[in-house]
C-alpha cells in the first residue's frame, strides 16, 4: 500500500508538520510505502493521511485519513461557527479518522451521526465504527486493516453535504478577511 503524508500548508491548524510526519512515517514503515507530500500533487490512487484535508486531496486519493491528534483538545466542542464549519468539512472529506482515544472517538461518532454520514444500519453492525474511527493506541496495524476493507462512505452519499459545508466554510472565511 502506498501512503502519502500531506504536510501542508494546513489552513486553520498549527502544528509541527515535520515532527508529525517523521513520527507517523516511523509507525507506518512496516505496513506501507510512505511518501511525504507538500503540495497535494501525485496523490492519485494513493492513501492520503493529513491533519487537514482539502477537496483536491480528497478527490485525488483512493482513501483519506484525517489525523486529528494534532488538533487542540476540545476541538469537537468548539461552538464558534467558523471552527464548526471547518471541522464538519474535514469530517466530510475523510474516509477514516485517526484520533487520540476512546472518548474522542465517541465525540467523532456523534459528529458523524449529526452530519448524516453514518446510517443506523452501519452503527448496528459496528457501534464503535472501529474500521472508520481509529484511536492512536490501536496503532498502524488497525489502520492498515481498515484501509484494506471497503470504503465507508461513497462520494455520491457525501457530495451534497460536502457542497453545503464547503460553501459555508468559504462564506465564513470570506467574511473574516
Short mmCIF file of C-alpha atoms in Angstrom, two decimals, residues 3-10 17 20-21 34-43 48-50 57:
data_model
loop_
_atom_site.label_atom_id
_atom_site.label_comp_id
_atom_site.label_asym_id
_atom_site.label_seq_id
_atom_site.Cartn_x
_atom_site.Cartn_y
_atom_site.Cartn_z
CA UNK A 3 0.61 6.24 1.60
CA UNK A 4 1.21 9.97 1.20
CA UNK A 5 1.54 12.06 4.35
CA UNK A 6 0.39 15.54 3.39
CA UNK A 7 2.40 18.07 5.41
CA UNK A 8 0.66 21.24 4.44
CA UNK A 9 0.18 24.03 4.45
CA UNK A 10 -2.75 23.30 6.73
CA UNK A 17 4.50 19.27 10.43
CA UNK A 20 4.24 14.72 12.84
CA UNK A 21 5.41 13.31 9.51
CA UNK A 34 5.29 6.08 2.86
CA UNK A 35 5.90 9.31 0.94
CA UNK A 36 5.86 12.91 2.13
CA UNK A 37 3.76 15.32 0.06
CA UNK A 38 3.67 19.08 0.33
CA UNK A 39 1.51 20.35 -2.48
CA UNK A 40 -1.27 17.79 -2.96
CA UNK A 41 0.06 16.58 -6.32
CA UNK A 42 0.73 12.95 -7.10
CA UNK A 43 -1.89 11.56 -4.73
CA UNK A 48 -3.55 10.29 1.98
CA UNK A 49 -3.08 10.94 5.69
CA UNK A 50 -3.18 14.51 6.96
CA UNK A 57 -6.60 15.73 -1.82
#
